[in-house]
Structure formats: structure tokens, C-alpha cells
């Protein structure tokens, strides 16, 4: 239905002397005493919009998004599962949202209890010893852990300059390693899509500080060489980092600490269903092994006879990677989720995430090439190489066409090790009916006319944007 | 309870289709020796009814700002949030969407972020802004790293001690393993003396970082600082308070090359520290060095105007270790809130908000400084936050006033040993004269009891006091 | 965008053993002691739906509505103005929603203060003496007032059996009169669209209990004979009832009590912006003149030295027209609105409601026939008679076609005194830009091809439903 | 402040287009003598910030159920509302739409109401249900009027005294001027004795109205009542508790011709009495006599299934004085909430909810009845609500327990003089054993103080006590 009203840019809706928010009269006598030299002649040239137009603008814009609440969203590596409504109600309780980050410990014991419990729970799920809830997202978790590793080796007087990363890794891994001051070394994947042990061995020496592995990896495969790998690294005195973006596959089934990881991050906004907010916020807490705990950022939540408190007294700490405690609003949702699921529920999540992915795989693998194997964990990577070669149908074409069926596209062209990749993660909160409808669409699409697919999407109000133009002549803001 | 829709029958049917006999078998690739053969030791499942009761009880053990009047600042503020902001941020299609990778299915968010970028440009008077960073502290670090990629030959960073201590600490942590020398310039009088900067700056200086208004709420002299910085061929990085720009000159006007800020004040709840959002804007010429996502305008195949993520070659998923930053997930929903907030206020609303903050803060400062044993520590113009020096143990005072229903201020001794006897008091447009007068008399009466040797409630040992110093 | 996922009927989404809400285990030892004879063999055959499907179902259904927040909605007589978001936040404060209707006065002083203040404010706006907040909607307000009138005359020993109602009145007026046990007598409208005084005189005698007038009337006209009319009735000892549905035109400009009305109802969900909720809830408080106050339903909110209380001690009261106090949630929103507007704002509302209507009238009257006059109050009634006669284009065709432009249709075929009526009420919360866009659409439409219009709407996912089939073979529920 | 978008310029331009010179002139049709030439005497405008503070303060003067444990019933209950219900009811497109007069632009609401009608049929075991009435009390009145239009020759209505007093009072008020004789049948033992009905019923009897479970929470014997009623050729109208149907036989099963109910329990907040919703269902044959809106299924011109308002010839806007009812605006949003609620619970959830209420209510009854001076008044099976007789002044007791943090019950003497020493206690699935035990010991301790002549807080004169009797 036509929902175009007031959907021009805010700046085009602007009309002098309109406004939405009005302030009370000033109830103190004091006049504004600021020196003229510090003042601007007039306030910033923000748009002037009335409340009816403002609300219609954003409500109508919202309907131009696909989202979990409206569409199946099998975006690989992003774990787009249902975001429970109870989380929004409870995490938005003013007793939680209306707390100042620097108010005294005595005045937020309820909040501290939750965060303390979450630290312990995340340590248990990881099979590791210490947790910092500070990082704002997975990438910042990676950075934080690598800084912890650097401090650890510095403290031991070891000078290790390299971080090894499989070529199938997510881009944040090498980016974080570089940011933390390490040289990055790429490790090949073998035919099975797993770490190529020979290549790893060949690149592994005492310069190695950390090996960052994603397991299950971005191909949706659990690397069954993991014990060998972690042994190799530990023998060389290096640490193993687990990129926990795929924890949804192994909750309560196996623990990173148990298979040899020394550090890891969680993506609370994936595994523990923090809503993605069209880009964020997230929360990327990290868990580490005992010897690394002293180096974690401060503060941690601690408990004494008198109650819970923020422990800043951590002399070996790397310091902090952000101001204030962390993305508490998302941590709260993660805690609410875990408290709702309990031990049985957490395992159910992974069992059904893996079940749904394998079911979908079994439905499409006859039609789509799935380079790496019969079986997958919580996601799998299909490959449109053959369609591309024979009929010029790209992964992008298929993804765009899926939009016409009311399904969000899978992650395309990632991981880089698979050409024309379609990375599909259904998550555990989707029904068999939805998976079947999606499989039917995938199968139907690859039989459709190539030119028709090149023009997809057809049912949306928008056709494909010119991305080249956007990058060549960037228009990054509205101008009068 | 796990929000799983598969019923036992569904599972049987699906397992059959897959060709395995049990769920267990799906995990066959995981070596048995590595599997966890006990339940996780986490608390048992709670129904929605139980969970709700539990959370209400825990919330009851907090003292939120609506329960004890909040005069706390230091980078997070109790500003008012119009209901319209919550209504929009509560739209399913906004908050349950992922990063807008498929523009055809994400125009709602893309247009909103494009509007956000524009609003931040209008706010700062700079040319380009990104679609958000995590928050204000890592924002400063990202700005310095951005400066480094602009001036790769220089390695000295000068930062004023009046910059938020946690921002400085974040910068230190981020850059611990990089070839950067960070020098902190003392601000004994509550601001960075331009002459001190003149002395410290040299040809090796990469950038100068100042905060205006600064951590003490005092105004810096950004024009002079910028000029001195530019004369030395360095970049001027300004950390600002978005609300203050309803009144104060904009970073673009006083010569900032990169401006960063904590965006919490723009329609985001305090939420015990997050999620907030980092704002970053800069001059056109530096756009390809920017961290974070950028939304750009383009047209679709029918020439219809639309928006896409652009200049992604800066980003980690394309550039990997050569990316301008490692940021991936950002603070999209908070950026949306800021967008609605700024649109709701408009120029006049932002100006009046800033004015109310200033006037109420100065009223509070006057009244408080009139009390015996209480004085303003710095003789310097301030915006909505000021520093008091008292003749009592600040932790005891704060704890005593909390019992009277006031979050009275922040103990500056935590970060500045020389300010052991000082607290920082922030006043927003939400505070009423009655609340301010209430704080004044509460403090007066607490002090009296102190002097008459009948201490109010002793402060329970507040471990924040052992806090590290940025 | 395709938002069809999970939009089949709930019953079609149902899948054995699925469910959304789960309950805690029972924490008391007591077993269920109810006699088997009273128990059903199994619970009602409700659908079984999982939470992800449930949410998608309703979220996606919602996008198939037009609404104030998404579209201009000039539905005549319904006052579809902006519903402020602050009302939702504040009226949903648990300190308001979590109050039991029968809890003691001492335990809800805050609520009682609001309701007491609202009673007084509504009396002032009406220019009358007493107010009951009990009626659930306008129609129940009418009924309540008529029952009050009946009790009043009974108390005076007068036997009056008739209620006089203009032919332009809303259907609830005669329906309420009949329900209250009166005979209804219809009074003609004159050429000017106002009450035909001669017809009124001819039907007016001592059998007349009440004359129900809507002023401004449903044609959007203020009846300037109102003083004469009310005098006529008062001379005959009858009462005048004002249907307050159109109060949005006269707030602070003129008061029903001042122009001779003895009783009236408000539609809080119109004039005072209670959200319509796709059909309700509303609130229809009534205001009456001094001599009628004793007969108002009980309780009223009263005030004593000790605070506010519910006064049930009203011997002459008609009793009650519903259980509990009233539609408090909507009354709260009305109070929030009035407290936000203040005296100046209330008058601004009517000034701009009338301005917007007259502006729209001025834009379309050259093209559309507007039988009753150059000028209107808050709404006006255009007439498609000529189009119908010359080109077979009906008011319905025009209304349906407007949907294609993203505008909700005006009220059509009401009032009955105007053939092919299009009743247009823009309200004060719309911008000139929106009014212009709407006028442009109206003007463009009446120039379009007739067959094309008969097939409208064209842009919506649905074409015109077969209403005859619906009524002939009614299907009022899903059946397995 | 009035949410008006017209600026002074807009107004000038519009006035010019209209051809008048001032806003005042737009009102020229209103005789000057009738105009109000002073501002309305209503409080001055409040900004959103001030309004918010004010409402929070007023809310602070209430004692909501989350603050004092709620054991109040009598037709409104503190049942749990899943967050999903609020999330859906908060969708702009649902709550800011009008009645679905334009089906092409209202399929969302129309389908939801069609689902609602179906759910109510499934719940009651009857054939058709309407799209809601105002609430439970006027629902009973509408049902009797409906019966009258089915059996226009009969004029006697028999109603059990165990029907909600306010429902009976509403019926009396609605029918005050109609030729109906309403006779109330006493229920001294807490339920309507079928023999008493046998004696009272005759060939003039139009209908019999009973409530099951009744106002005291006791079970009636609906099968016998229905049979006796039908034998006399009258209609049986049952008022029911929707939650109880998770366990109890459905109205359609025990022979109700028309079933009505208060729907608040189905996902609606207590909100001090409203908005709630009335449920009305009946046998197929009576559909054209039904009050209120009906949604029906049909197809569009392309044969696509869709929904419309139908059988409107029953309604006031078509039939005017001959309409089956005067209802226009109904309780649509509450019906939507009930729809989401019932879909969220499903058969199992409704059953468990009903079971928890019953078991917890009986646990509370046992524990309380063990206290000295306290006993169960009626020896009759009950659902989630029961009547206690105490040896103290009930108003004092209730006020004393409120001070201890309990809304302990309703004083039945308000409506039933013979039950002056009785209170009614309701227990929902939300109440925990701890809360029930807390009530028990609070009552015990209050009574002790009483007996030891040290009264707890005296009840402030509670004017509810002067209440009229239904
Ligand atoms: C495998 C993997 N690693 C790391 C990340 C980065 O996490 P975040 O986006 O939370 O920074 C992602 C997120 O897309 C990911 O998929
Ligand atoms: C003129 C008029 N009178 C009475 C009513 C009935 O009011 P309600 O729908 O609130 O019962 C309406 C509502 O449509 C109306 O427009």
C-alpha cells in the first residue's frame, strides 16, 4: 500500500517556524552568562518539522525495510533469530535505562547483580575463566583480546609480532590484528574448507602471538582438527583466539575452552539475540583463560560481603577500550535470553539451529552446488559458480530475486574462499514451513530466465541502485 | 524454552530428510572427546511471568534518576527524551533489521542514516559525518588513528588533561602497541592554556586533542588551540558536547579538522553506560580516511533516488588488515534515535535546551557556592557542568546526599588526585528550580550535621574510589 | 514491499504442540479440586502458534492498514487528528494502567485527582454544570443523557414520549433515543442545510422531551438559528441535547451551554485525540445543566478535606450504564491533551481545524459541487451528484481512487440529506502541503476516465471486495 | 501548543485563498452574542517535560498492583499480559486507524477482527461472535435487549443475585423506560438454586441471566438452569469468565443461547476500569439480531480472499431508530489485544492459566480459613475467587492490610448488606506462594493487634462504603 506521505528527506519537509519539541519556560532568574566570543550567531541549520510530519516520515520509512519481525532473514554469519518482545519490555524498564554510568555502586546493586551473573554465565558457556563485558561489539572484542594478548606477552617479556588468520576469516579479524599493532599472516584453507595444517605449520614460529580461528568456521564447518591446531599453537607458546560469531551452533555442545581456545568474543547481538537495530548496537564481551585474566580491561564486576561492586583495582589491566561500563542495554537482553532458556534451552538452540541449516541444505543441495560437504553446522555456503559459468546468473542475481519472494537475501560473496558464495543461516527460530517456502523459492529461481534475474528485484518499489555512481561521485549528505 | 518452533514431529521429519537418525548425529564432526557431556551450569529457565517479577525486584535495588534527582554528568547526561523518539525506535522494521546490505530492502534505514549524516554535518559545521561509532571514547581513539593515516610521518599526540579521563585512557589502550607518543598537557586551571600548547607542540606533532566544553564543563579557547595546531602543521581534533552546539560555535567554525563526540545526549537513555553512539565528522578531503560506515545517495535503474552503503573499500570486509578501522556492527539504532531527536528539536529547540542547561547550571553554581565551606574550583566560563570544592570528604558527602534523594555529583579525586576535595555537578534542562534548591539545602544541612560532629550516614566504602587514573 | 509472510489466518498457521506463552510450574501443593461434572474434556480448540510466526503475522497484517501515522485520513465526522506519542508513554505508565477499578479511594488519589480535574474542565468547555465520565463512547453518552432526561421528567411528573431529531443527524441519535424508550420524530433540514424551523414548530408539542441537535451539524455548518431553536424548546419545557461530535470546530469559541444546550456528549476519541484503535475504544463523557445533575450516573469524583473520592451517594441517579468507572485509558489521554494545550491551544485547535477545512473547500469548490455554502466549519460535504449524472462517477469511485494516492477516503454517503456525499474533515494537525496534495488528487480524479475509476483502487494489493456476497452468504468465522 | 502545523505565514496564505481577512471571520456564522469572549478557564499549557514530571508525581500517589499485591477481583483481574500483546497493540497502523470502513485500506484490522470472532466462537463453543461491545455490564444489557427482539412478546427477565451487582445495575438502568419486568432471584448460598428458578419462571419469561463462575467466584449449575429455562421457552443468557474456559465447560456445551463476558482478562490492563471489552456470542439463528459490528469473509474482484464489515443493516448508521443497538465506536483495540493474547496462550496455555488460578486460589482459601475468626462463607466449588467471613470490620481490615502492602480483597457489604462481614479474595496465576503466605500472616497479625485492642491504622473513611446496592 502506498506509504509515501512525508517520505521526502527531512530537509525537504522542513518549513520555517515549525517544530515538534517545545521546552518549558526557564524557572531560574540567572541569565545566560557565556561570553559572546564563544557563541555562534545562530543555532545549527537543522530542519524544522512538525510532529505529524515527523512521525509519518519515520513510520513510513520504516515500512521500506525488511526485518526479522516482517521477513525471513537468512543472512549468513549474522544469526538473525527472533528478538523476544519480553526483552524490549524488561530491558526498557526505567529502573534499568535511567541509571547513570557513574552513579555509586550502592545505588545500582540490582544492575550489578545482573552483570556479575552474566560474567559468570559467559565464562561457563565458554569454558574459560574470566570475562570482560566492556567491548561494544565483536570487532572490539577481537581488538580487546588481542591487546590483552599483547600485554600478556609483554609482561612475560616475549616479543611476538604476528597474528595468524585463516583466509576464510571475517574481515574484522585481520583489521583488529592490524589495529592492535600486529602483523597479520594469512593461513590457507584446505579442500575440505578447514585450516590447511601444513600451511599453518609452515607459518608458525615463535613470532606467532595469536591464531584467530572461527569454529564452526564461516563455511559452517566445525574444524575437527581443532585439538591438533590448538596443541600446535600452544607448543609454540602462542595463544588461540576463537571468533565466537558462530557460537549459535555449539551452545552446551562443546566449549571453546575445552577445545583449546584461550580467548574468545561473543556477539550478544547474534547468539543471544540482541536486536540488530539496522546496524547496531551490539555487545562483544570476551572470555579468557586464567593467565590472561589480570590483563582484562577494568572495571570487572566483583562481589564482596557488602554486595556487588565495580573492581577498578587491576594493576595489570590493559586499561579500557571505551568509556563507561559497556553496551549494557544489549548485555541485559542477552542475560534475559539466557535466563529464559536455561541449560536445556541453550542446547536446544544449537540443536535446532544446526537441524534447520542441515534440513535446508538437504532441500537445496541437489540443485545448488555446496562445495564443502554433505553436512553443516548452523549455516552453509552454497555456490552459484555453475550458474554463473553456464548462464551468467550470479549469486547477487539470486539474492536480489529472493527479495521478490519476501525473503531477505543470504550473505553474498563471503567467505571469499568460495566463488559466488551464498551464505545461508536460517537460525533455530524459523519453522519448517518457512524453510520449505524458502527452499522452494531458491529452487524455482535458479530455473528462471537469466535476463529476468539480472533485472531483479521486480516486486519492490526500488530496482537495483547504481553503486558505482554512489562511490564515484559520493553524495554523503543533503545540501540546500 | 528456546523460541524454537520445531515440534518433535517436525524434528523427526527433518532428520529423516537429512538422513540422520538423531540430533546428536548432526554434531558428529565434533570429536566426542571435545563435547560437553553435562548440562551447562547456568540458572534454570524462567517463564515470562517469573522473569518479569525477578527483573522488577532487581530494578527495585537500583536508584534510577527518576528516584534520586540526578546531577551527574561527566560524559553522560539526564537530558529529556521526547516520546516521539521511543515511538520511532520501537518500530520493528527499524530495530529488528540488520545492517542495510541489501539496499532494495533497507531504504528505510539507509535514508534515516543519510539524514543522520547530514544532521551531524549541520550540527558540527563540517563537511562529512559517518553513520556512527561505538561511543565517545573509542571515537577519540579512532580520530587519532584517522589523523595518523592522514599524517603517517608524525607520531606525537598532544591531549589536554581536561579531556574526559576515560577517553584519554581509551586512547592510551588503543594505541599501546603503535608507534605513537601520547603527551598529556596539564590543565591546572580547568582548561588548556594556549601558551602551554605552544610550548609543547612541534614538527613531530600529529594532532592535538581537546574537549570543548571540557570534562570540567569549562569552555576551552578552541580557536587559539586550532590556530596553534595548524601553524605546526598538525590536525586539530575536537571532542564536543552536541547539546552545547545549540549555543556555542561549531567545530567547523573554530577550525577543527576532525570532530568527535559522545552522542548519548541526543535522545538516548543513560542505561548505565550504553549503548550510546560515537559521532565523527571531518573535512571533505579526509573522507576516504574515515572509519565506519557511510551512506551515499544514488539512483536505481529507473533513475529513482535512493541510498546505499558506499566507499566500502575503506572497510574491513573489503580491505581486511588495511581497513581504516575494524568496526563492523556500529550503533545504528542510537543514530536513528539521534536523528529523530534532532529533527524533533530543530534549531530553536536545540538552542532553548542549551540555554536552559546553562542558565540552570549557573543558578545552581551560584546558590551552592554561597554555602559556607563550598566554592567554585575554577574561575572559568562553563556550560552545563561545574566543579565545586568542599571542606568535607567527598565520598561521604555524596553518600549522605544520596540518602537524601540526590545523585549530587561526581568525585573528581577519582581521576584527578589534586581534585580530591572536588565534585563535578551537572544540570540539564530537566532539572527544576525546586530540585536545585532542594540540593542546596540538602547539602547545607548535611554539612551542618558534619560540623556538629553528627555525621550523616557514613558512605559505605565506595570502591569506585580505588579507581585508576586516566 | 512483500510483507506476506505468516499472513494466512491464525488457524491456518496453527501447528500442533507449538505455542508462544509458557507458564511457571505451580508453586502450591493444592490440587485442582473442581468437580469433574463442571469440566470440559479438553480446552477450547484455539490455534497453536509459535512466537516468531505470531509476531510476523500481526506485524505484517498491520502494514495493510491505512492510519493516521501513515496516511492523511480526512474521514468526515471522525476528527482523525494526530495522536501524540507522549500520550501513549504517559497513559501507559504502570502507575496508571496497573490500578484495579475497585481499589480503595485512598490508594488511587493521583488517578482521582486527574479525573476530578477532567470533570471540571469538560464542564467549563461545555458551559454546563455537571459531568459524568462514565459513558464508553459517544453513542453511550447519548443514551445516558436521554436516560437522565427521562428520569428528570419522571421526577417532575411529566410524561414526555418524544425525541426530535434532524434528518441530517448521525444514526446513533435515533438509535439511542429508541433504546432509551422514546419515540423518534425526524425534523427536516431547509435549503441552507439547517434545521427547518417551520417543520420543527409543527412537530413540537408537550410530548417533546428532547431535541437532539448536532451543531456544527454533519454538513459542517453552524446553525445560526440555534438561539431561536433552544428558546422554542425551552418554552415548551423540553430539553436540548447537543451531539458533541463536532466540538473540534468550536473549542473556546462558543459553548453549548451558552447557546442553550442542556446536555451534550464529548467524543474524547475525536476532539481530544484518543487513538481510534481501528474501531475503538472511545470515551463519551456527558455534561448537563444544573437541574439534571442529580440524575447523572454514579459515581462522580468528588473532593473533600481528606482528598478525592468516588461519590456513590446520589439517590436520584439513573444508576450506571456500564461496570466500573469508565474508559479511563482514553479519558487520561484526553486530559493529557487538554493539559498540553491549555486555553490558548484549545482555541488554536478550532481556529486551525476551521481554517484547514475552509482552505480545502476553497481549493475544490470550483470543481466539486458543495451544496451548502461558500464557507464551512471544521468539515464540509462535497457532492458527486453531477459526476454521477453525467459520467456515472460515484462518490464511492472517487473515495476508492483516493486510496491510490495514499489518502484515506472521506466519509461517503453520509449525511443522508446530500446525494453522493463526500464528507471531508482535514483536522488542524495537517499541513498546507498535505491539504494541497489532497486537493490536487481530488481535482485530478474527477477528470479521470469513468471505467478506470469504477475499477479503483489500482495501486493497492486488493481490489474492491464483493460486499453483496459477504452479506448474502455471511462467513463470520473460520471453520476447519 | 496545539500540534498545529500552520505557521503564521501559512495562515495568511490560506486566509487569502479563502478570501477572508482573519481567523475570527471564519466564525462569522456564530452570532457574536453566543461567542465566548474570554479564554477558557482551564489550566495553562504544559510542555512535554513538565507534563511528564507532573504525571509521574500523580502516579506516585497511586498504589498500583505492582506496589501493593493485588487480590482484588469482582470482574477485573490482575492476569499476566505477555509482552507480545503490547508490542502488537503498539503498532501505529493498528491503534491510529479508524473503524475499517474502507476494506481495501483496512485488511489488517479486518482480518484480525475476523480472527477475534473465530477465537470467541472457539472459546464459547457458540456459532457467531461480534467484534466487541463496550464491556461486560452493558454486554448483559445488550444481550437482554437482543433476547427481547428475538422473543418480542415476553417481558419478564429473571436474573440471579449472584450476577455482578454492577451488571445488574446496568441492566436496570438500560431498561428503565422499556416494558420489561426484571426480577432478581436471591442466591443466599452463593449460587442460584435451580428449584428457585423453577418456581420463578413462567410463560411470560423472556430470558434467564446467570453468571458462571458467579460474582462470588462460585460455580453455578448452568446445565440445569439452561434446561429449566428452555423448558419454559425462554432464552438462557450466560455471563462467563473467559479464563475459566481453560477448564470449565463452554457456554455452547451447557446450553447458553447467548453468552456475554467481560474480556479484560484477555490481555488488557486493569486501567482503573477501562477500556475493556464486551464479548458476545450466540447461536447462528440469532445472528441478525446481534448488536455491534460483524466482519465477514468475501473475495475481491480478482477472487482474492478478503474481509469486510457486513450485515450492517442491523446497525444504527443504516437502520437508525430500528437498529439492533446504538453502538458505533466499539473496543477494537482491546479486541485486537484479546486476539493476540488467545493466540499466544493457545489451548494449553489457557488451560494452565486457569489451572494455576484455581490451585492458587484454593491454596489461599485453605490457608486463610485456618486463621481464627476467619471462615469461608459459602460451601460451594469456586474458580479463582472466594468469599471470606471475618470477625472484624472489613473496611478497617482492608485499610490495615493496604498499609502492609496488600490489596487484600473487596468488601461485599458494599453490594450485599447481608455480607457486611465478608470480603471477596481473587487469586490469579501471577500470585506466588510467597505473596499468598504473606497475605495470610499479614491478616493474622493485623487481627491479633485488633483483638489486643491495638488497632492497626484506622481505615480512613472510605466513601465506597456508602455505595449503592445493585
Ligand atoms: C565471523 C564474524 N566475526 C566477527 C564479526 C564482527 O562482529 P561485530 O559486527 O559484532 O563487530 C562478525 C559480524 O558480522 C562475523 O560474522
Ligand atoms: C455526529 C456523530 N454523532 C455520534 C457519533 C457516535 O459516537 P461514537 O462512535 O463515539 O459512539 C458519531 C461517531 O461517528 C458522530 O460522528
CSV table of N, CA, C and O in Angstrom, one decimal, chain A residues 5-7 10 53-63, chain B residues 88 91 94 108 111-112 115 119 336 339-341 343-344, chain C residues 69:
chain,number,residue,atom,x,y,z
A,5,UNK,N,3.7,9.2,2.1
A,5,UNK,CA,3.5,10.5,2.7
A,5,UNK,C,4.6,10.9,3.6
A,5,UNK,O,5.1,10.2,4.4
A,6,UNK,N,5.0,12.2,3.4
A,6,UNK,CA,6.1,12.8,4.2
A,6,UNK,C,7.4,11.9,4.2
A,6,UNK,O,8.2,11.9,5.1
A,7,UNK,N,7.7,11.3,3.0
A,7,UNK,CA,8.9,10.5,3.0
A,7,UNK,C,10.0,11.2,2.2
A,7,UNK,O,11.0,10.5,1.9
A,10,UNK,N,14.0,14.7,5.4
A,10,UNK,CA,13.6,15.7,6.5
A,10,UNK,C,13.8,17.1,6.1
A,10,UNK,O,13.0,18.0,6.4
A,53,UNK,N,4.2,15.4,10.7
A,53,UNK,CA,5.0,15.1,9.6
A,53,UNK,C,6.2,14.2,10.0
A,53,UNK,O,6.6,13.3,9.4
A,54,UNK,N,6.8,14.5,11.2
A,54,UNK,CA,7.9,13.8,11.7
A,54,UNK,C,7.6,12.3,11.9
A,54,UNK,O,8.3,11.4,11.5
A,55,UNK,N,6.4,12.1,12.6
A,55,UNK,CA,6.0,10.7,12.8
A,55,UNK,C,5.7,10.0,11.5
A,55,UNK,O,6.2,8.9,11.3
A,56,UNK,N,5.0,10.6,10.6
A,56,UNK,CA,4.7,9.9,9.4
A,56,UNK,C,5.9,9.6,8.6
A,56,UNK,O,6.1,8.6,8.0
A,57,UNK,N,6.9,10.6,8.6
A,57,UNK,CA,8.1,10.4,7.9
A,57,UNK,C,8.8,9.1,8.3
A,57,UNK,O,9.0,8.2,7.5
A,58,UNK,N,9.0,8.9,9.6
A,58,UNK,CA,9.8,7.8,10.1
A,58,UNK,C,9.0,6.5,10.1
A,58,UNK,O,9.5,5.4,9.8
A,59,UNK,N,7.7,6.6,10.4
A,59,UNK,CA,6.9,5.4,10.4
A,59,UNK,C,6.8,4.8,8.9
A,59,UNK,O,7.0,3.7,8.7
A,60,UNK,N,6.6,5.7,8.0
A,60,UNK,CA,6.5,5.3,6.6
A,60,UNK,C,7.9,4.8,6.1
A,60,UNK,O,7.9,3.8,5.3
A,61,UNK,N,8.9,5.5,6.5
A,61,UNK,CA,10.3,5.0,6.1
A,61,UNK,C,10.5,3.6,6.6
A,61,UNK,O,11.0,2.7,5.9
A,62,UNK,N,10.0,3.3,7.8
A,62,UNK,CA,10.3,2.0,8.4
A,62,UNK,C,9.7,0.9,7.6
A,62,UNK,O,10.3,-0.2,7.5
A,63,UNK,N,8.6,1.2,6.9
A,63,UNK,CA,8.0,0.1,6.2
A,63,UNK,C,8.8,-0.3,4.9
A,63,UNK,O,8.4,-1.2,4.2
B,88,UNK,N,9.4,5.9,17.5
B,88,UNK,CA,10.1,5.5,16.2
B,88,UNK,C,11.1,4.4,16.4
B,88,UNK,O,11.1,3.4,15.7
B,91,UNK,N,9.8,0.8,16.4
B,91,UNK,CA,9.3,0.2,15.1
B,91,UNK,C,10.1,-1.0,14.8
B,91,UNK,O,11.3,-1.0,14.6
B,94,UNK,N,12.7,-1.1,12.1
B,94,UNK,CA,14.0,-0.5,12.3
B,94,UNK,C,14.8,-1.3,13.3
B,94,UNK,O,16.0,-1.6,13.0
B,108,UNK,N,14.5,2.3,4.3
B,108,UNK,CA,14.1,3.0,5.5
B,108,UNK,C,15.3,3.4,6.3
B,108,UNK,O,15.5,4.6,6.6
B,111,UNK,N,17.9,5.8,4.3
B,111,UNK,CA,17.5,7.2,4.2
B,111,UNK,C,17.7,7.8,5.6
B,111,UNK,O,18.2,8.9,5.7
B,112,UNK,N,17.3,7.1,6.7
B,112,UNK,CA,17.5,7.7,8.0
B,112,UNK,C,18.9,8.0,8.3
B,112,UNK,O,19.3,9.0,8.9
B,115,UNK,N,20.1,10.9,6.5
B,115,UNK,CA,19.7,12.1,7.3
B,115,UNK,C,20.5,12.4,8.5
B,115,UNK,O,20.9,13.5,8.8
B,119,UNK,N,22.5,15.7,9.4
B,119,UNK,CA,22.3,16.4,10.7
B,119,UNK,C,23.6,16.7,11.4
B,119,UNK,O,23.8,17.7,12.0
B,336,UNK,N,19.6,6.4,14.8
B,336,UNK,CA,18.3,6.7,14.4
B,336,UNK,C,17.6,7.6,15.5
B,336,UNK,O,17.0,8.6,15.2
B,339,UNK,N,18.7,11.0,15.2
B,339,UNK,CA,18.1,11.6,14.0
B,339,UNK,C,16.7,12.1,14.4
B,339,UNK,O,16.4,13.3,14.1
B,340,UNK,N,15.9,11.3,15.0
B,340,UNK,CA,14.6,11.7,15.4
B,340,UNK,C,14.7,12.9,16.4
B,340,UNK,O,13.9,13.9,16.3
B,341,UNK,N,15.6,12.7,17.4
B,341,UNK,CA,15.8,13.8,18.4
B,341,UNK,C,16.1,15.1,17.8
B,341,UNK,O,15.4,16.1,18.1
B,343,UNK,N,15.7,16.1,14.8
B,343,UNK,CA,14.5,16.6,13.9
B,343,UNK,C,13.4,17.1,14.8
B,343,UNK,O,12.7,18.1,14.5
B,344,UNK,N,13.2,16.5,16.0
B,344,UNK,CA,12.1,16.9,16.9
B,344,UNK,C,12.5,18.3,17.5
B,344,UNK,O,11.6,19.1,17.7
C,69,UNK,N,-0.9,7.6,11.5
C,69,UNK,CA,0.6,7.7,11.5
C,69,UNK,C,1.2,7.4,10.1
C,69,UNK,O,2.4,7.6,10.0
